[in-house]
CSV table of C-alpha atoms and ligand atoms in Angstrom, one decimal:
chain,number,residue,atom,x,y,z
A,1,UNK,CA,0.4,-0.5,0.0
A,2,UNK,CA,1.3,3.5,-1.0
A,3,UNK,CA,1.6,5.3,2.4
A,4,UNK,CA,2.3,8.6,1.3
A,5,UNK,CA,2.0,10.8,-2.0
A,6,UNK,CA,4.4,11.2,-4.7
A,7,UNK,CA,3.6,14.8,-5.5
A,8,UNK,CA,6.5,17.0,-5.1
A,9,UNK,CA,5.1,19.9,-2.9
A,10,UNK,CA,5.6,22.0,-5.4
A,11,UNK,CA,2.8,20.2,-7.6
A,12,UNK,CA,1.1,19.2,-4.4
A,13,UNK,CA,1.0,22.9,-3.7
A,14,UNK,CA,0.1,25.0,-6.9
A,15,UNK,CA,-3.6,25.5,-7.5
A,16,UNK,CA,-5.8,24.9,-10.2
A,17,UNK,CA,-6.1,27.9,-13.3
A,18,UNK,CA,-9.6,29.7,-12.2
A,19,UNK,CA,-10.3,30.0,-15.6
A,20,UNK,CA,-10.2,26.4,-16.2
A,21,UNK,CA,-12.7,25.7,-13.6
A,22,UNK,CA,-14.9,28.0,-15.8
A,23,UNK,CA,-14.4,26.4,-18.5
A,24,UNK,CA,-15.6,23.7,-17.7
A,25,UNK,CA,-19.0,24.8,-15.6
A,26,UNK,CA,-19.3,26.4,-19.1
A,27,UNK,CA,-19.0,23.2,-20.9
A,28,UNK,CA,-21.8,20.6,-21.6
A,29,UNK,CA,-24.5,23.9,-21.6
A,30,UNK,CA,-25.9,24.6,-24.7
A,31,UNK,CA,-26.8,28.1,-25.9
A,32,UNK,CA,-23.7,29.9,-24.4
A,33,UNK,CA,-22.3,33.0,-25.4
A,34,UNK,CA,-18.5,33.2,-24.7
A,35,UNK,CA,-16.7,36.2,-24.0
A,36,UNK,CA,-14.4,33.8,-22.1
A,37,UNK,CA,-11.8,32.4,-24.5
A,38,UNK,CA,-8.5,34.2,-25.2
A,39,UNK,CA,-7.4,33.4,-28.8
A,40,UNK,CA,-8.6,35.3,-32.1
A,41,UNK,CA,-11.8,33.8,-33.8
A,42,UNK,CA,-9.3,34.0,-37.0
A,43,UNK,CA,-9.0,30.5,-38.3
A,44,UNK,CA,-5.4,31.4,-38.6
A,45,UNK,CA,-4.7,32.3,-43.0
A,46,UNK,CA,-5.0,29.7,-45.8
A,47,UNK,CA,-1.4,30.9,-46.5
A,48,UNK,CA,0.6,30.1,-43.3
A,49,UNK,CA,-1.5,26.5,-43.4
A,50,UNK,CA,-0.4,26.0,-47.3
A,51,UNK,CA,2.8,26.7,-46.2
A,52,UNK,CA,2.8,23.7,-43.5
A,53,UNK,CA,1.2,21.6,-46.1
A,54,UNK,CA,3.9,22.4,-48.7
A,55,UNK,CA,6.6,22.0,-46.1
A,56,UNK,CA,5.2,18.6,-45.3
A,57,UNK,CA,4.4,17.0,-48.8
A,58,UNK,CA,8.1,18.0,-49.6
A,59,UNK,CA,9.5,15.8,-46.6
A,60,UNK,CA,10.9,18.5,-43.8
A,61,UNK,CA,9.3,16.4,-40.9
A,62,UNK,CA,12.6,16.2,-39.5
A,63,UNK,CA,14.0,18.3,-36.0
A,64,UNK,CA,15.3,21.6,-37.1
A,65,UNK,CA,17.9,23.1,-35.3
A,66,UNK,CA,17.7,23.3,-31.4
A,67,UNK,CA,16.6,27.2,-32.0
A,68,UNK,CA,14.5,26.6,-34.6
A,69,UNK,CA,15.4,26.9,-38.3
A,70,UNK,CA,17.7,29.3,-39.5
A,71,UNK,CA,15.8,30.7,-42.0
A,72,UNK,CA,13.2,31.5,-39.6
A,73,UNK,CA,15.3,33.0,-36.5
A,74,UNK,CA,16.4,35.2,-39.1
A,75,UNK,CA,12.8,36.6,-40.1
A,76,UNK,CA,11.9,37.1,-36.6
A,77,UNK,CA,15.4,39.5,-36.2
A,78,UNK,CA,13.9,41.1,-39.6
A,79,UNK,CA,10.5,41.9,-37.8
A,80,UNK,CA,11.6,42.5,-34.7
A,81,UNK,CA,14.4,45.3,-36.0
A,82,UNK,CA,11.3,46.4,-38.9
A,83,UNK,CA,8.2,46.0,-36.5
A,84,UNK,CA,10.1,47.4,-32.8
A,85,UNK,CA,13.2,48.7,-33.5
A,86,UNK,CA,15.4,46.2,-31.5
A,87,UNK,CA,18.0,44.3,-32.9
A,88,UNK,CA,18.8,40.5,-32.4
A,89,UNK,CA,21.0,38.5,-33.7
A,90,UNK,CA,19.5,35.3,-35.1
A,91,UNK,CA,22.6,33.2,-34.3
A,92,UNK,CA,22.3,33.3,-30.7
A,93,UNK,CA,20.1,35.5,-29.6
A,94,UNK,CA,16.7,34.7,-30.5
A,95,UNK,CA,15.3,30.5,-29.8
A,96,UNK,CA,12.1,29.5,-31.4
A,97,UNK,CA,9.5,27.6,-28.6
A,98,UNK,CA,6.7,26.0,-27.6
A,99,UNK,CA,4.2,29.1,-27.8
A,100,UNK,CA,5.1,31.9,-25.4
A,101,UNK,CA,4.1,29.7,-22.4
A,102,UNK,CA,7.8,27.6,-23.0
A,103,UNK,CA,9.0,31.2,-24.3
A,104,UNK,CA,8.2,32.3,-20.6
A,105,UNK,CA,9.4,28.8,-19.3
A,106,UNK,CA,13.2,28.4,-19.5
A,107,UNK,CA,13.9,32.1,-18.8
A,108,UNK,CA,12.4,31.8,-15.5
A,109,UNK,CA,14.5,28.6,-15.5
A,110,UNK,CA,17.6,30.5,-16.9
A,111,UNK,CA,18.1,33.0,-14.5
A,112,UNK,CA,16.4,31.8,-11.5
A,113,UNK,CA,18.2,30.4,-8.1
A,114,UNK,CA,16.3,28.7,-5.5
A,115,UNK,CA,14.0,31.5,-3.4
A,116,UNK,CA,15.1,34.2,-5.4
A,117,UNK,CA,12.0,36.6,-6.0
A,118,UNK,CA,10.1,37.5,-9.5
A,119,UNK,CA,8.3,40.6,-9.3
A,120,UNK,CA,4.9,40.1,-10.5
A,121,UNK,CA,2.4,42.1,-11.3
A,122,UNK,CA,-0.8,41.6,-11.6
A,123,UNK,CA,-3.9,40.9,-12.0
A,124,UNK,CA,-1.9,38.8,-15.4
A,125,UNK,CA,-1.8,35.7,-17.4
A,126,UNK,CA,-2.2,33.4,-15.1
A,127,UNK,CA,1.0,30.8,-15.5
A,128,UNK,CA,3.1,33.7,-14.5
A,129,UNK,CA,3.0,33.0,-10.3
A,130,UNK,CA,3.0,29.2,-11.2
A,131,UNK,CA,6.4,28.9,-13.9
A,132,UNK,CA,8.2,30.7,-11.1
A,133,UNK,CA,7.3,28.7,-8.8
A,134,UNK,CA,7.9,25.6,-11.3
A,135,UNK,CA,11.6,27.7,-11.0
A,136,UNK,CA,12.6,27.3,-8.5
A,137,UNK,CA,11.5,31.2,-7.6
A,138,UNK,CA,9.2,32.8,-5.3
A,139,UNK,CA,6.7,35.6,-6.7
A,140,UNK,CA,6.3,38.4,-5.8
A,141,UNK,CA,2.6,40.0,-5.8
A,142,UNK,CA,2.5,43.3,-7.0
A,143,UNK,CA,-1.3,44.7,-7.7
A,144,UNK,CA,-1.9,47.6,-10.1
A,145,UNK,CA,-5.6,49.4,-9.8
A,146,UNK,CA,-7.9,50.7,-12.1
A,147,UNK,CA,-7.1,54.5,-10.6
A,148,UNK,CA,-4.3,54.2,-12.3
A,149,UNK,CA,-5.3,52.4,-15.7
A,150,UNK,CA,-3.9,49.3,-14.1
A,151,UNK,CA,-0.9,50.4,-14.8
A,152,UNK,CA,2.3,49.7,-12.4
A,153,UNK,CA,3.7,53.1,-10.6
A,154,UNK,CA,7.0,52.7,-10.4
A,155,UNK,CA,6.4,53.7,-6.4
A,156,UNK,CA,5.7,50.3,-5.8
A,157,UNK,CA,7.8,48.8,-8.0
A,158,UNK,CA,10.5,50.4,-5.8
A,159,UNK,CA,8.8,49.6,-2.7
A,160,UNK,CA,8.2,45.3,-3.9
A,161,UNK,CA,12.7,45.2,-5.0
A,162,UNK,CA,14.2,43.3,-2.0
A,163,UNK,CA,17.6,42.3,-2.1
A,164,UNK,CA,16.2,38.8,-3.4
A,165,UNK,CA,14.8,40.3,-6.6
A,166,UNK,CA,16.1,38.6,-9.4
A,167,UNK,CA,13.4,40.3,-12.1
A,168,UNK,CA,10.1,41.9,-13.0
A,169,UNK,CA,7.9,40.1,-14.8
A,170,UNK,CA,5.5,42.8,-17.0
A,171,UNK,CA,2.7,42.4,-19.9
A,172,UNK,CA,1.8,45.1,-22.5
A,173,UNK,CA,-0.9,45.0,-23.9
A,174,UNK,CA,-1.4,42.9,-20.5
A,175,UNK,CA,-4.0,39.7,-20.3
A,176,UNK,CA,-6.8,40.6,-18.4
A,177,UNK,CA,-7.0,44.7,-18.3
A,178,UNK,CA,-5.4,45.4,-21.6
A,179,UNK,CA,-3.9,48.3,-20.6
A,180,UNK,CA,-0.7,49.8,-22.9
A,181,UNK,CA,2.3,51.1,-21.5
A,182,UNK,CA,3.5,54.2,-23.4
A,183,UNK,CA,6.7,55.0,-23.7
A,184,UNK,CA,7.1,56.6,-20.9
A,185,UNK,CA,6.0,54.2,-18.2
A,186,UNK,CA,8.7,52.3,-19.9
A,187,UNK,CA,10.6,54.5,-19.3
A,188,UNK,CA,10.1,55.9,-15.4
A,189,UNK,CA,9.5,51.6,-14.7
A,190,UNK,CA,13.4,51.3,-16.5
A,191,UNK,CA,14.9,53.4,-14.4
A,192,UNK,CA,14.3,51.4,-11.1
A,193,UNK,CA,15.1,48.0,-12.8
A,194,UNK,CA,18.6,49.3,-13.5
A,195,UNK,CA,18.9,51.4,-10.1
A,196,UNK,CA,18.6,47.9,-8.6
A,197,UNK,CA,20.2,46.1,-11.0
A,198,UNK,CA,17.6,44.0,-11.9
A,199,UNK,CA,16.2,41.7,-15.1
A,200,UNK,CA,12.5,42.8,-16.4
A,201,UNK,CA,10.8,39.8,-18.2
A,202,UNK,CA,8.7,41.7,-20.9
A,203,UNK,CA,5.8,39.9,-22.4
A,204,UNK,CA,5.4,41.0,-25.6
A,205,UNK,CA,2.3,38.5,-27.7
A,206,UNK,CA,-0.4,41.7,-28.0
A,207,UNK,CA,2.4,43.6,-29.3
A,208,UNK,CA,1.3,44.0,-32.8
A,209,UNK,CA,-2.5,44.1,-31.4
A,210,UNK,CA,-2.3,47.8,-29.9
A,211,UNK,CA,-5.3,50.3,-31.2
A,212,UNK,CA,-4.5,53.5,-30.3
A,213,UNK,CA,-0.1,54.1,-28.9
A,214,UNK,CA,2.3,53.1,-31.1
A,215,UNK,CA,4.1,50.1,-29.7
A,216,UNK,CA,7.0,49.9,-27.9
A,217,UNK,CA,9.6,47.9,-26.8
A,218,UNK,CA,11.1,47.4,-23.3
A,219,UNK,CA,14.3,46.0,-24.9
A,220,UNK,CA,14.0,49.6,-27.5
A,221,UNK,CA,14.8,51.7,-23.6
A,222,UNK,CA,17.4,52.8,-22.8
A,223,UNK,CA,19.7,50.7,-20.5
A,224,UNK,CA,16.5,47.6,-21.6
A,225,UNK,CA,18.7,46.0,-23.7
A,226,UNK,CA,20.9,44.1,-22.1
A,227,UNK,CA,18.2,43.0,-19.2
A,228,UNK,CA,15.2,42.4,-20.8
A,229,UNK,CA,14.3,38.7,-21.7
A,230,UNK,CA,11.7,39.4,-24.3
A,231,UNK,CA,9.6,37.0,-25.4
A,232,UNK,CA,6.5,37.1,-28.2
A,233,UNK,CA,5.3,34.5,-30.9
A,234,UNK,CA,2.3,33.9,-33.3
A,235,UNK,CA,-0.6,32.8,-31.4
A,236,UNK,CA,-2.3,36.6,-30.7
A,237,UNK,CA,-1.3,38.4,-33.2
A,238,UNK,CA,-0.9,35.7,-36.3
A,239,UNK,CA,-4.0,34.0,-35.4
A,240,UNK,CA,-2.1,30.7,-34.8
A,241,UNK,CA,-2.6,29.3,-30.7
A,242,UNK,CA,-3.1,26.1,-31.9
A,243,UNK,CA,0.3,25.9,-33.3
A,244,UNK,CA,2.2,25.8,-30.5
A,245,UNK,CA,5.6,28.3,-31.8
A,246,UNK,CA,6.0,31.3,-30.4
A,247,UNK,CA,10.2,33.3,-29.4
A,248,UNK,CA,12.2,34.8,-27.5
A,249,UNK,CA,15.1,37.2,-27.3
A,250,UNK,CA,17.8,37.8,-24.9
A,251,UNK,CA,21.5,39.1,-24.1
A,252,UNK,CA,23.8,36.1,-25.9
A,253,UNK,CA,24.3,34.8,-22.1
A,254,UNK,CA,21.1,34.5,-21.4
A,255,UNK,CA,19.9,33.3,-24.5
A,256,UNK,CA,22.7,30.5,-24.3
A,257,UNK,CA,20.9,29.2,-21.0
A,258,UNK,CA,17.5,29.1,-22.2
A,259,UNK,CA,19.1,26.8,-25.0
A,260,UNK,CA,20.6,25.1,-23.1
A,261,UNK,CA,16.7,24.2,-20.9
A,262,UNK,CA,14.8,23.8,-24.4
A,263,UNK,CA,17.0,21.2,-25.8
A,264,UNK,CA,16.8,18.9,-22.8
A,265,UNK,CA,13.6,19.9,-21.8
A,266,UNK,CA,11.9,20.0,-26.1
A,267,UNK,CA,14.4,19.6,-28.3
A,268,UNK,CA,13.2,21.8,-30.9
A,269,UNK,CA,9.2,23.6,-31.5
A,270,UNK,CA,7.3,21.3,-34.3
A,271,UNK,CA,8.9,21.8,-37.7
A,272,UNK,CA,6.1,21.8,-39.5
A,273,UNK,CA,4.5,25.5,-37.7
A,274,UNK,CA,7.6,26.8,-38.0
A,275,UNK,CA,7.5,27.0,-42.0
A,276,UNK,CA,4.1,28.5,-41.6
A,277,UNK,CA,5.5,31.0,-38.9
A,278,UNK,CA,8.4,31.6,-42.0
A,279,UNK,CA,5.2,32.8,-44.2
A,280,UNK,CA,3.2,33.9,-42.0
A,281,UNK,CA,6.9,37.1,-41.1
A,282,UNK,CA,7.9,37.2,-44.9
A,283,UNK,CA,4.0,37.6,-45.8
A,284,UNK,CA,1.6,38.2,-42.6
A,285,UNK,CA,1.9,41.8,-42.8
A,286,UNK,CA,-1.7,42.2,-44.2
A,287,UNK,CA,-3.8,39.8,-42.6
A,288,UNK,CA,-1.7,40.7,-39.4
A,289,UNK,CA,-3.8,44.3,-40.6
A,290,UNK,CA,-7.0,43.4,-41.2
A,291,UNK,CA,-7.7,41.7,-37.8
A,292,UNK,CA,-6.4,44.6,-36.1
A,293,UNK,CA,-8.6,46.2,-37.0
A,294,UNK,CA,-11.9,44.0,-36.7
A,295,UNK,CA,-10.6,44.2,-33.0
A,296,UNK,CA,-10.2,48.0,-32.9
A,297,UNK,CA,-14.1,48.3,-34.0
A,298,UNK,CA,-15.4,45.2,-31.2
A,299,UNK,CA,-13.2,46.8,-28.9
A,300,UNK,CA,-15.1,50.3,-29.2
A,301,UNK,CA,-18.4,48.6,-29.4
A,302,UNK,CA,-17.9,46.2,-26.5
A,303,UNK,CA,-16.1,49.2,-24.5
A,304,UNK,CA,-19.3,51.8,-24.9
A,305,UNK,CA,-21.4,49.6,-24.2
A,306,UNK,CA,-20.5,48.3,-21.2
A,307,UNK,CA,-20.5,51.8,-19.9
A,308,UNK,CA,-24.0,52.6,-21.2
A,309,UNK,CA,-25.2,49.4,-19.9
A,310,UNK,CA,-24.0,50.8,-16.2
A,311,UNK,CA,-20.5,49.2,-15.6
A,312,UNK,CA,-17.6,51.5,-15.5
A,313,UNK,CA,-15.1,50.4,-18.5
A,314,UNK,CA,-11.0,51.8,-19.0
A,315,UNK,CA,-11.1,51.7,-22.9
A,316,UNK,CA,-7.6,49.2,-23.7
A,317,UNK,CA,-5.6,50.0,-25.4
A,318,UNK,CA,-4.6,46.9,-26.7
A,319,UNK,CA,-4.8,43.1,-26.6
A,320,UNK,CA,-8.7,41.5,-27.0
A,321,UNK,CA,-10.5,42.1,-23.6
A,322,UNK,CA,-12.4,44.0,-22.2
A,323,UNK,CA,-12.0,44.4,-17.8
A,324,UNK,CA,-15.2,46.1,-16.5
A,325,UNK,CA,-16.2,46.7,-13.3
A,326,UNK,CA,-19.0,45.4,-12.0
A,327,UNK,CA,-18.6,46.6,-8.1
A,328,UNK,CA,-21.8,48.8,-8.7
A,329,UNK,CA,-23.9,45.8,-8.1
A,330,UNK,CA,-21.8,44.4,-4.8
A,331,UNK,CA,-21.3,40.7,-6.2
A,332,UNK,CA,-18.4,39.3,-5.8
A,333,UNK,CA,-16.3,38.6,-9.5
A,334,UNK,CA,-16.3,34.6,-8.9
A,335,UNK,CA,-19.7,34.5,-8.1
A,336,UNK,CA,-21.1,37.6,-10.8
A,337,UNK,CA,-19.3,35.1,-13.5
A,338,UNK,CA,-21.2,32.6,-11.8
A,339,UNK,CA,-24.4,33.4,-11.8
A,340,UNK,CA,-24.3,35.5,-15.6
A,341,UNK,CA,-23.7,32.0,-16.9
A,342,UNK,CA,-26.4,30.2,-15.0
A,343,UNK,CA,-28.8,32.3,-15.3
A,344,UNK,CA,-28.3,34.2,-19.2
A,345,UNK,CA,-25.8,32.3,-20.1
A,346,UNK,CA,-22.8,34.1,-20.3
A,347,UNK,CA,-19.5,33.0,-19.9
A,348,UNK,CA,-16.7,35.3,-18.4
A,349,UNK,CA,-13.5,35.0,-16.5
A,350,UNK,CA,-13.7,36.5,-12.9
A,351,UNK,CA,-10.5,38.8,-12.2
A,352,UNK,CA,-10.2,37.1,-9.1
A,353,UNK,CA,-9.0,35.0,-10.9
A,354,UNK,CA,-5.5,37.3,-12.7
A,355,UNK,CA,-4.7,38.1,-8.7
A,356,UNK,CA,-4.3,41.2,-6.9
A,357,UNK,CA,-6.2,44.2,-7.9
A,358,UNK,CA,-9.0,41.5,-10.2
A,359,UNK,CA,-11.9,41.7,-8.4
A,360,UNK,CA,-14.0,43.6,-8.2
A,361,UNK,CA,-14.0,42.7,-12.7
A,362,UNK,CA,-14.6,40.0,-15.2
A,363,UNK,CA,-13.2,39.8,-18.1
A,364,UNK,CA,-14.6,39.2,-21.0
A,365,UNK,CA,-12.7,38.4,-24.5
A,366,UNK,CA,-14.3,40.6,-28.2
A,367,UNK,CA,-12.1,38.1,-30.6
A,368,UNK,CA,-15.6,37.4,-31.1
A,369,UNK,CA,-17.9,38.3,-33.4
A,370,UNK,CA,-20.3,41.5,-33.4
A,371,UNK,CA,-23.7,39.7,-33.0
A,372,UNK,CA,-22.6,37.3,-30.4
A,373,UNK,CA,-21.3,40.6,-28.6
A,374,UNK,CA,-24.2,41.9,-29.3
A,375,UNK,CA,-25.7,39.2,-27.7
A,376,UNK,CA,-23.9,38.9,-25.0
A,377,UNK,CA,-24.5,42.7,-23.7
A,378,UNK,CA,-28.1,42.5,-24.6
A,379,UNK,CA,-28.4,38.9,-21.1
A,380,UNK,CA,-25.7,41.2,-19.1
A,381,UNK,CA,-28.3,44.2,-19.1
A,382,UNK,CA,-31.0,42.2,-18.5
A,383,UNK,CA,-28.9,40.7,-16.1
A,384,UNK,CA,-28.4,43.1,-14.6
A,385,UNK,CA,-31.8,44.9,-14.0
A,386,UNK,CA,-33.0,41.6,-12.6
A,387,UNK,CA,-30.0,41.8,-9.8
A,388,UNK,CA,-31.0,45.0,-9.2
B,401,PLP,C1,0.0,37.8,-21.6
B,401,PLP,C2,0.2,36.4,-22.3
B,401,PLP,N1,1.3,35.4,-22.8
B,401,PLP,C3,1.7,34.1,-23.2
B,401,PLP,C4,0.4,33.7,-23.7
B,401,PLP,C5,0.3,32.1,-23.6
B,401,PLP,O1,0.8,32.5,-25.5
B,401,PLP,P1,1.3,31.2,-26.0
B,401,PLP,O2,0.1,30.6,-26.7
B,401,PLP,O3,2.2,31.9,-27.3
B,401,PLP,O4,1.7,29.7,-25.2
B,401,PLP,C6,-1.1,34.1,-23.5
B,401,PLP,C7,-2.0,33.5,-23.9
B,401,PLP,O5,-2.9,33.8,-23.5
B,401,PLP,C8,-1.3,35.5,-22.9
B,401,PLP,O6,-2.2,35.5,-22.8
């Protein structure tokens, strides 16, 4: 008989994702309008799919170089320089990964010694804190506030830094708030990172999806290039979630360390997906722009509609999420999301699952058709009337 658990303490203590719980609740329900899923509603453009098919027809079915196809790394380098004014060597500063998810994982594992702290700016993507813990580090949550448009304030950052702080995990535009940090915001945070000699892991997966202001990469801020680990990928802007392809760029020393971990854990990212991504970078700018304009249209619709029905909603600068406040209803975000799902069959994600600062809000993805958004808004308005 087995008397003890075989699980590691880290695995045992890790909580399942709060998002999953809501998907499980919604699964099997009929007539659901879902604003829950954080992925594009566009199918990957045919041109990229065809490139992957062709690669298979031509027999490119073996491993690629560990860091990814050199052609692809060269295209990534050209793209990063063209779009974001940051220069990385395809030879030793870019690694093609299994989604941005794996990029975050190898970044953390490459830099953390046991017990070192990573400041996690919340509300944020649900994987950051668990991945810090898995890498042996200690996540230190810092909550942003709706009063400051969910922007991390320099004084908040400085107050959270201790002698054990190794890095700050930050995401702009953000999931779930949609907040985009301006160049000045980034400069102010950079000053503190430089002063205290900490790294920044900058999740720039939504960089293509900004609607009001030009995008600035953290790595392009003066003094930040060497201390930024830049995470990006194809899932969001290129509508390629299922292909599982991302990339990470960093200085040579960190890149070499990440590549060792990647070699042992993964070997290389999927080959056919790399060929699709190559096509996306060479010929995809028009598709990206078309999708961005469509999201922008939906963003404007959903944000003004929430404000009209009495749920205060700040205007998100990027990504494809609205994050309205539900505080006026007196319900917690879990209670609101659960009741809305049961009574009106609208799936949203309660803000509290994204960490400090998320309570009192719901995350609504607007990567769904305008008709679905209209239907969701009608149901949410009825729900509010029934509970007023
Ligand atoms: C902020 C953020 N980072 C990373 C990811 C993971 O992306 P990928 O599909 O490339 O692993 C997501 C997915 O939702 C995200 O929202």
